[in-house]
Tab-separated table of C-alpha atoms and ligand atoms in Angstrom:
chain	number	residue	atom	x	y	z
J	1	MET	CA	0.044	-0.134	-0.066
J	2	GLY	CA	2.327	2.717	-1.108
J	3	LYS	CA	1.618	6.093	-1.151
J	4	SER	CA	0.493	7.358	-4.901
J	5	TYR	CA	-0.697	10.406	-6.629
J	6	GLN	CA	-2.428	8.388	-9.376
J	7	THR	CA	-5.713	9.327	-9.736
J	8	LEU	CA	-8.503	6.744	-10.846
J	9	GLY	CA	-9.253	8.955	-13.866
J	10	GLU	CA	-5.217	8.608	-14.374
J	11	PHE	CA	-5.407	4.953	-13.863
J	12	ILE	CA	-7.867	4.144	-16.269
J	13	ILE	CA	-6.827	6.222	-19.474
J	14	ASP	CA	-3.077	5.017	-18.567
J	15	ASN	CA	-4.387	1.150	-18.573
J	16	GLN	CA	-6.763	1.651	-21.814
J	17	GLY	CA	-3.695	-0.315	-24.083
J	18	ASP	CA	-4.469	-3.226	-21.938
J	19	PHE	CA	-7.280	-3.749	-24.506
J	20	LYS	CA	-6.231	-4.643	-28.188
J	21	TYR	CA	-8.010	-2.358	-30.455
J	22	SER	CA	-9.265	-0.165	-27.480
J	23	THR	CA	-11.714	2.815	-29.034
J	24	GLY	CA	-11.903	4.093	-25.213
J	25	GLU	CA	-15.025	3.004	-24.830
J	26	LEU	CA	-14.480	1.053	-21.448
J	27	SER	CA	-12.702	4.017	-20.596
J	28	ARG	CA	-15.959	6.122	-20.852
J	29	LEU	CA	-17.908	3.730	-18.667
J	30	LEU	CA	-15.469	3.084	-15.864
J	31	SER	CA	-15.757	6.857	-15.500
J	32	SER	CA	-19.532	7.025	-15.598
J	33	ILE	CA	-19.334	4.589	-12.907
J	34	ARG	CA	-16.943	6.246	-10.915
J	35	LEU	CA	-19.131	9.703	-10.756
J	36	ALA	CA	-22.270	7.855	-10.074
J	37	THR	CA	-20.240	6.178	-7.062
J	38	LYS	CA	-19.382	9.797	-5.852
J	39	ILE	CA	-22.905	11.073	-5.981
J	40	VAL	CA	-23.912	7.752	-4.137
J	41	ASN	CA	-21.267	8.072	-1.814
J	42	GLN	CA	-22.503	11.562	-0.646
J	43	GLN	CA	-25.709	10.446	-0.036
J	44	VAL	CA	-24.397	7.590	2.003
J	45	ASN	CA	-22.418	9.712	4.168
J	46	LYS	CA	-25.577	11.628	4.724
J	47	ASN	CA	-27.149	8.732	6.410
J	48	GLY	CA	-28.650	9.211	9.828
J	49	LEU	CA	-28.220	12.986	9.114
J	50	VAL	CA	-30.748	13.102	6.856
J	51	GLU	CA	-32.571	10.472	8.829
J	52	ASP	CA	-36.096	10.574	6.391
J	53	ILE	CA	-33.525	8.676	3.486
J	54	LEU	CA	-34.248	5.809	5.714
J	55	GLY	CA	-38.331	6.251	5.951
J	56	ASP	CA	-40.922	6.011	3.052
J	57	MET	CA	-39.775	7.315	-0.142
J	58	ASP	CA	-42.586	9.877	-0.589
J	59	GLU	CA	-41.261	11.746	2.852
J	60	GLU	CA	-39.406	15.224	2.716
J	61	ASN	CA	-36.409	15.305	5.176
J	62	ILE	CA	-35.156	17.859	7.369
J	63	GLN	CA	-34.017	20.653	4.533
J	64	GLY	CA	-37.233	19.703	2.884
J	65	GLU	CA	-35.929	18.028	0.309
J	66	LYS	CA	-38.028	14.560	-1.217
J	67	GLN	CA	-35.945	11.887	-0.097
J	68	LYS	CA	-35.584	8.333	-1.212
J	69	LYS	CA	-34.499	5.070	0.169
J	70	LEU	CA	-30.869	4.826	-0.049
J	71	ASP	CA	-30.912	1.400	-2.295
J	72	VAL	CA	-33.519	3.248	-4.795
J	73	PHE	CA	-31.409	6.443	-4.843
J	74	ALA	CA	-28.329	4.423	-5.382
J	75	ASN	CA	-30.374	1.991	-8.177
J	76	GLU	CA	-31.825	5.119	-9.841
J	77	THR	CA	-28.182	6.973	-10.107
J	78	PHE	CA	-25.953	4.330	-11.866
J	79	ILE	CA	-29.086	3.832	-14.011
J	80	LYS	CA	-28.901	7.532	-14.880
J	81	ALA	CA	-25.270	8.016	-15.044
J	82	LEU	CA	-24.835	5.108	-17.479
J	83	THR	CA	-27.644	5.401	-19.823
J	84	GLN	CA	-27.715	9.362	-20.468
J	85	ARG	CA	-23.905	9.230	-21.021
J	86	GLU	CA	-25.033	6.341	-23.358
J	87	VAL	CA	-21.881	4.469	-22.391
J	88	VAL	CA	-23.671	1.023	-22.468
J	89	CYS	CA	-26.056	-0.642	-24.682
J	90	GLY	CA	-28.310	-2.359	-21.770
J	91	ILE	CA	-28.182	-2.554	-18.006
J	92	ALA	CA	-29.590	-5.135	-15.529
J	93	SER	CA	-30.001	-4.566	-11.622
J	94	GLU	CA	-30.658	-6.425	-8.806
J	95	GLU	CA	-33.587	-3.960	-8.026
J	96	ASN	CA	-35.245	-4.528	-11.532
J	97	GLU	CA	-36.874	-7.533	-12.617
J	98	PHE	CA	-36.203	-6.983	-16.396
J	99	PHE	CA	-32.996	-5.840	-18.152
J	100	ILE	CA	-33.073	-2.355	-19.323
J	101	PRO	CA	-32.139	-1.596	-23.334
J	102	VAL	CA	-30.210	1.864	-23.484
J	103	GLU	CA	-31.378	3.460	-27.181
J	104	SER	CA	-28.630	5.714	-28.072
J	105	LYS	CA	-30.095	9.352	-28.772
J	106	HIS	CA	-26.901	11.293	-29.532
J	107	ASN	CA	-24.633	8.414	-30.560
J	108	SER	CA	-24.689	7.173	-33.806
J	109	HIS	CA	-22.427	4.281	-32.377
J	110	LEU	CA	-24.066	2.908	-29.368
J	111	SER	CA	-21.542	1.059	-26.750
J	112	LYS	CA	-20.977	-2.365	-27.356
J	113	TYR	CA	-21.294	-3.337	-23.357
J	114	VAL	CA	-23.948	-4.304	-20.857
J	115	VAL	CA	-23.227	-3.588	-17.107
J	116	LEU	CA	-25.328	-5.698	-14.364
J	117	ILE	CA	-25.199	-3.931	-11.110
J	118	ASP	CA	-26.211	-4.217	-7.700
J	119	PRO	CA	-26.350	-0.891	-6.328
J	120	LEU	CA	-26.699	-1.092	-2.681
J	121	ASP	CA	-25.660	-4.500	-1.578
J	122	GLY	CA	-26.443	-4.877	2.134
J	123	SER	CA	-28.562	-2.246	2.292
J	124	SER	CA	-30.250	-3.510	5.292
J	125	ASN	CA	-27.041	-2.556	7.124
J	126	ALA	CA	-27.603	1.310	6.108
J	127	ASP	CA	-30.218	1.531	8.997
J	128	VAL	CA	-27.736	0.709	11.436
J	129	ASN	CA	-24.849	2.994	10.275
J	130	VAL	CA	-22.745	-0.431	9.074
J	131	THR	CA	-20.828	-0.345	5.399
J	132	VAL	CA	-22.854	-1.283	2.370
J	133	GLY	CA	-21.381	-1.734	-0.938
J	134	THR	CA	-21.746	-1.406	-5.062
J	135	ILE	CA	-20.837	-4.281	-7.230
J	136	PHE	CA	-20.792	-3.940	-10.672
J	137	SER	CA	-20.142	-6.487	-13.750
J	138	ILE	CA	-19.210	-5.337	-17.627
J	139	TYR	CA	-19.481	-7.770	-20.585
J	140	ARG	CA	-19.203	-7.262	-24.199
J	141	ARG	CA	-22.899	-7.810	-25.720
J	142	VAL	CA	-23.062	-10.945	-27.615
J	143	THR	CA	-25.852	-10.256	-30.031
J	144	PRO	CA	-25.019	-8.249	-33.334
J	145	GLU	CA	-24.239	-4.375	-32.286
J	146	GLY	CA	-27.241	-1.440	-33.732
J	147	THR	CA	-29.780	-4.033	-32.643
J	148	PRO	CA	-31.659	-3.858	-29.240
J	149	VAL	CA	-30.213	-5.862	-26.156
J	150	THR	CA	-31.831	-9.429	-25.321
J	151	LEU	CA	-31.670	-11.593	-22.431
J	152	GLU	CA	-28.688	-13.667	-24.172
J	153	ASP	CA	-26.570	-10.777	-23.552
J	154	PHE	CA	-27.036	-10.659	-19.972
J	155	LEU	CA	-26.610	-14.356	-19.381
J	156	GLN	CA	-23.247	-15.066	-20.309
J	157	PRO	CA	-21.179	-17.150	-17.927
J	158	GLY	CA	-18.372	-14.998	-15.600
J	159	ASN	CA	-15.720	-16.095	-17.495
J	160	LYS	CA	-17.139	-13.444	-20.423
J	161	GLN	CA	-16.508	-10.564	-17.897
J	162	VAL	CA	-14.697	-7.584	-19.191
J	163	ALA	CA	-14.476	-5.769	-16.043
J	164	ALA	CA	-15.858	-6.197	-12.647
J	165	GLY	CA	-15.573	-4.063	-9.039
J	166	TYR	CA	-17.298	-2.677	-6.150
J	167	VAL	CA	-17.038	0.185	-3.989
J	168	VAL	CA	-16.864	-0.116	-0.484
J	169	TYR	CA	-18.643	2.899	1.819
J	170	GLY	CA	-16.595	2.428	4.810
J	171	LEU	CA	-14.539	4.584	7.108
J	172	SER	CA	-13.196	5.628	3.441
J	173	THR	CA	-15.072	4.732	0.559
J	174	MET	CA	-12.854	2.979	-1.775
J	175	LEU	CA	-13.288	1.198	-5.365
J	176	VAL	CA	-11.617	-1.842	-6.225
J	177	TYR	CA	-11.940	-2.898	-9.765
J	178	THR	CA	-9.929	-5.561	-12.062
J	179	THR	CA	-10.247	-5.654	-16.117
J	180	GLY	CA	-8.690	-8.882	-16.184
J	181	HIS	CA	-5.590	-7.637	-15.242
J	182	GLY	CA	-4.435	-7.728	-11.708
J	183	VAL	CA	-7.188	-6.024	-8.854
J	184	ASN	CA	-6.576	-2.322	-8.209
J	185	GLY	CA	-7.783	0.015	-5.259
J	186	PHE	CA	-8.224	3.298	-4.914
J	187	THR	CA	-9.338	5.365	-1.817
J	188	LEU	CA	-11.719	8.549	-2.192
J	189	ASP	CA	-10.349	11.792	-0.649
J	190	PRO	CA	-13.543	13.271	0.472
J	191	ALA	CA	-12.606	16.930	0.508
J	192	LEU	CA	-11.307	16.725	-3.352
J	193	GLY	CA	-13.580	14.208	-4.477
J	194	ILE	CA	-11.254	12.707	-6.091
J	195	PHE	CA	-10.428	8.526	-5.838
J	196	TYR	CA	-6.344	7.967	-5.624
J	197	LEU	CA	-4.819	4.677	-6.110
J	198	SER	CA	-4.412	3.387	-2.638
J	199	HIS	CA	-4.349	-0.469	-3.103
J	200	PRO	CA	-2.051	-1.444	-6.308
J	201	ASN	CA	-2.280	-5.068	-6.888
J	202	MET	CA	-4.068	-6.382	-4.117
J	203	THR	CA	-3.617	-10.203	-3.651
J	204	TYR	CA	-5.409	-12.712	-0.938
J	205	PRO	CA	-2.990	-14.514	1.079
J	206	LYS	CA	-2.572	-18.356	0.414
J	207	ASP	CA	-4.006	-18.864	3.817
J	208	GLY	CA	-6.087	-17.222	5.995
J	209	HIS	CA	-7.775	-17.459	9.356
J	210	ILE	CA	-10.952	-15.984	9.364
J	211	TYR	CA	-14.254	-17.548	8.350
J	212	SER	CA	-17.118	-15.567	7.535
J	213	VAL	CA	-20.503	-17.264	7.257
J	214	ASN	CA	-24.237	-16.609	9.027
J	215	GLU	CA	-23.935	-19.336	11.590
J	216	GLY	CA	-27.163	-18.452	12.647
J	217	ASN	CA	-28.408	-20.952	9.932
J	218	TYR	CA	-26.100	-23.362	10.920
J	219	VAL	CA	-29.062	-26.074	11.047
J	220	HIS	CA	-30.302	-25.845	7.605
J	221	PHE	CA	-26.572	-25.925	6.192
J	222	PRO	CA	-25.440	-29.017	3.897
J	223	GLN	CA	-23.798	-31.620	5.732
J	224	GLY	CA	-19.999	-30.572	4.316
J	225	VAL	CA	-20.416	-26.958	5.098
J	226	LYS	CA	-21.441	-28.109	8.996
J	227	ASP	CA	-18.196	-30.252	9.109
J	228	TYR	CA	-15.963	-27.486	7.389
J	229	ILE	CA	-17.265	-25.176	10.047
J	230	LYS	CA	-16.435	-27.594	12.928
J	231	TYR	CA	-12.976	-27.741	11.437
J	232	CYS	CA	-12.355	-24.085	11.629
J	233	GLN	CA	-13.897	-24.198	15.275
J	234	LYS	CA	-11.025	-27.246	16.324
J	235	SER	CA	-8.209	-26.371	18.474
J	236	GLU	CA	-5.937	-28.127	16.424
J	237	ASP	CA	-2.556	-26.571	14.438
J	238	ASP	CA	-3.069	-22.723	13.895
J	239	ARG	CA	-6.942	-22.918	14.478
J	240	PRO	CA	-9.502	-22.228	15.911
J	241	TYR	CA	-10.013	-19.549	13.126
J	242	THR	CA	-11.389	-16.372	13.686
J	243	SER	CA	-15.451	-15.754	12.852
J	244	ARG	CA	-16.229	-12.204	11.206
J	245	TYR	CA	-19.376	-11.893	9.823
J	246	ILE	CA	-20.784	-8.077	8.928
J	247	GLY	CA	-23.431	-9.543	6.518
J	248	SER	CA	-22.418	-7.119	3.949
J	249	LEU	CA	-20.574	-9.371	1.256
J	250	VAL	CA	-18.409	-6.024	-0.267
J	251	SER	CA	-17.255	-5.690	3.106
J	252	ASP	CA	-17.006	-9.301	4.167
J	253	PHE	CA	-15.009	-9.866	1.152
J	254	HIS	CA	-12.636	-6.920	1.195
J	255	ARG	CA	-11.468	-7.622	4.821
J	256	ASN	CA	-11.099	-11.415	3.800
J	257	MET	CA	-8.706	-10.148	0.662
J	258	LEU	CA	-6.506	-8.260	2.979
J	259	LYS	CA	-6.329	-10.429	6.255
J	260	GLY	CA	-6.821	-13.658	4.440
J	261	GLY	CA	-10.201	-15.418	5.055
J	262	ILE	CA	-13.243	-17.583	3.317
J	263	TYR	CA	-16.769	-16.210	3.236
J	264	ILE	CA	-19.514	-19.093	2.723
J	265	TYR	CA	-23.068	-18.202	1.544
J	266	PRO	CA	-24.283	-21.820	1.081
J	267	SER	CA	-27.473	-23.366	0.223
J	268	GLY	CA	-30.199	-24.473	2.387
J	269	THR	CA	-31.084	-21.367	3.901
J	270	THR	CA	-33.493	-18.757	2.270
J	271	SER	CA	-33.380	-20.624	-1.194
J	272	PRO	CA	-32.353	-24.156	-2.229
J	273	TYR	CA	-29.559	-22.225	-3.827
J	274	GLY	CA	-28.594	-19.935	-1.152
J	275	LYS	CA	-29.276	-16.096	-1.078
J	276	LEU	CA	-27.010	-14.701	-3.292
J	277	ARG	CA	-27.327	-13.658	-6.962
J	278	LEU	CA	-24.893	-15.380	-9.626
J	279	LEU	CA	-24.873	-12.297	-12.072
J	280	TYR	CA	-25.244	-9.420	-9.704
J	281	GLU	CA	-22.923	-10.634	-6.817
J	282	CYS	CA	-20.880	-13.742	-7.077
J	283	ASN	CA	-19.667	-13.407	-10.925
J	284	PRO	CA	-18.392	-9.949	-10.146
J	285	MET	CA	-16.764	-10.929	-6.695
J	286	GLY	CA	-15.527	-14.168	-8.458
J	287	PHE	CA	-13.811	-12.437	-11.031
J	288	LEU	CA	-11.990	-10.146	-8.763
J	289	ALA	CA	-11.143	-12.998	-5.855
J	290	GLU	CA	-9.338	-15.268	-9.098
J	291	GLN	CA	-7.741	-11.927	-10.436
J	292	ALA	CA	-6.172	-11.405	-6.915
J	293	GLY	CA	-5.099	-15.263	-6.591
J	294	GLY	CA	-8.316	-16.321	-4.414
J	295	MET	CA	-11.028	-18.823	-5.126
J	296	ALA	CA	-14.759	-18.497	-5.763
J	297	THR	CA	-16.906	-21.817	-6.265
J	298	ASP	CA	-20.354	-22.808	-5.082
J	299	GLY	CA	-18.525	-25.424	-3.092
J	300	TYR	CA	-17.936	-27.921	-5.720
J	301	GLN	CA	-17.225	-25.867	-9.065
J	302	ARG	CA	-15.709	-22.678	-10.445
J	303	ILE	CA	-18.511	-19.532	-10.220
J	304	LEU	CA	-17.391	-18.097	-13.417
J	305	ASP	CA	-17.794	-21.300	-15.634
J	306	ILE	CA	-21.568	-21.435	-14.602
J	307	ASP	CA	-24.300	-21.134	-17.310
J	308	PRO	CA	-26.674	-18.722	-16.118
J	309	SER	CA	-30.343	-19.571	-16.794
J	310	ASP	CA	-32.288	-16.759	-15.310
J	311	LEU	CA	-31.331	-12.924	-14.586
J	312	HIS	CA	-31.869	-12.950	-10.696
J	313	GLN	CA	-30.645	-16.691	-10.177
J	314	ARG	CA	-28.860	-17.386	-7.189
J	315	VAL	CA	-25.973	-19.933	-5.940
J	316	PRO	CA	-24.127	-21.132	-2.951
J	317	PHE	CA	-20.955	-19.252	-2.490
J	318	PHE	CA	-17.347	-20.263	-1.240
J	319	CYS	CA	-14.780	-17.309	-1.769
J	320	GLY	CA	-11.450	-16.175	-0.533
J	321	SER	CA	-7.982	-17.559	0.105
J	322	GLU	CA	-7.374	-20.533	-2.116
J	323	ASN	CA	-6.095	-22.804	0.426
J	324	MET	CA	-9.043	-22.287	2.820
J	325	VAL	CA	-11.735	-22.780	-0.072
J	326	LYS	CA	-9.657	-25.746	-1.343
J	327	LYS	CA	-9.756	-27.044	2.213
J	328	ALA	CA	-13.780	-26.329	2.384
J	329	HIS	CA	-14.170	-28.351	-0.898
J	330	GLU	CA	-12.570	-31.572	0.652
J	331	PHE	CA	-15.650	-31.464	2.851
J	332	MET	CA	-18.185	-30.761	0.399
J	333	SER	CA	-17.147	-33.608	-2.064
J	334	LYS	CA	-17.810	-36.259	0.656
J	335	TYR	CA	-21.515	-35.166	-0.516
J	336	PRO	CA	-21.559	-34.917	-4.250
J	337	ASP	CA	-25.123	-35.308	-4.288
J	338	ASP	CA	-25.476	-31.678	-3.097
J	339	GLN	CA	-23.854	-30.598	-6.270
J	340	ILE	CA	-26.166	-28.375	-8.069
J	341	ASP	CA	-26.528	-29.577	-11.870
J	342	TYR	CA	-26.939	-25.819	-13.414
J	343	ASP	CA	-27.248	-27.700	-17.278
J	344	GLU	CA	-30.466	-29.407	-15.552
J	345	LEU	CA	-31.431	-25.946	-14.424
J	346	LYS	CA	-31.360	-24.280	-17.420
J	347	ARG	CA	-33.119	-27.131	-19.063
J	348	ILE	CA	-35.867	-26.884	-16.879
J	349	LYS	CA	-35.958	-23.011	-17.177
J	350	LEU	CA	-36.091	-23.229	-21.048
J	351	SER	CA	-38.621	-26.001	-21.427
J	352	GLY	CA	-41.154	-24.063	-18.797
J	353	GLU	CA	-40.724	-21.520	-20.874
J	354	LYS	CA	-42.240	-22.837	-23.904
G	401	AHM	P1	-29.012	-7.753	-0.350
G	401	AHM	O1	-28.546	-7.741	-2.091
G	401	AHM	O2	-30.375	-8.104	-0.145
G	401	AHM	O3	-28.318	-6.596	0.138
G	401	AHM	O4	-28.407	-9.109	0.236
G	401	AHM	C1	-26.785	-9.788	0.123
G	401	AHM	C2	-26.389	-9.537	1.396
G	401	AHM	C3	-24.830	-10.031	1.343
G	401	AHM	O5	-23.928	-8.520	1.551
G	401	AHM	C4	-24.493	-9.957	2.783
G	401	AHM	O6	-23.625	-10.778	2.440
G	401	AHM	C5	-25.827	-11.500	2.548
G	401	AHM	O7	-26.884	-10.544	2.258
G	401	AHM	C6	-26.201	-11.154	4.124
G	401	AHM	O8	-27.084	-12.015	4.110
G	401	AHM	P2	-27.929	-12.671	5.602
G	401	AHM	O9	-28.400	-12.087	6.443
G	401	AHM	O10	-28.745	-14.301	5.373
G	401	AHM	O11	-26.435	-13.435	6.183
G	402	MG	MG1	-26.869	-7.561	-3.078
């Protein structure tokens, strides 16, 4: 974590050459995300001061301004920043049931990128002044340019991502992202409104001592997860591990990447596939994890290789330091029947649509 005066804007431009035949489209897109992040950050920082932001959407705050819930505000801000600047041809958001096609009003040539976004992840934490985040994921469209986007453009496996990142609105606000050439973190100087490169080349320690899982759901967990948790708690070698769970994926991930750890959201709780969304949460975090030398799986297979069947599909998520995820796999592999067949899921989904 060296001192650096390189700004995010400069970094984006300096690294544009990582992409052969770059036209600057991705740079413009990342710059729009940066702008939206600053706007959302301002609003997040007023949380508590402007108390009605947590109230009904129609309420006025103490300054007499109409206020919106923070997650609605964040969703609208990102969508606006991306559509008005015409830097994408389509957006899918965790907050919206359907994807949003973007039509060009100004550019004859509309961007070839689609963005998938979780505008305010862990938003229930906002009520108690605990860190929340934004997660984004960028793909090249697969349908021909110049035609309206289709579902196919969004239902791509995570290994096709061009870029992904998150923003953590914590003690300081950080934007962390990858374009497939490592992971870099930028910290916002709130006085200047500028992100500076503060964490170049972020990497997961190979081993760790932190496990992050909502143990309140223990009785519902698959046996492999229960066994692994018992292993983490055993007094042997360098164990027991420390348990840390914020309930805000971005913060749990961020801490584990810096210190070494594993995050698990298994199946068997709120849904048979866990809680987290493949497209808005697991794929972008999985891409970042791998780029930082960590791993992201569903307990059996690589997250980035899953062929998605639905915009809001959920998957179990095991993510973190390589040796910890591998150890968890050893326990999971004893219960092969718990493995999910995603091709079968897709077949069922498609046959249901006919
Ligand atoms: P959200 O997208 O509705 O905010 O849910 C995602 C969040 C993650 O940030 C967090 O890790 C998880 O849900 C916590 O869930 P739980 O309260 O079930 O442990
Ligand atoms: Mg979320």
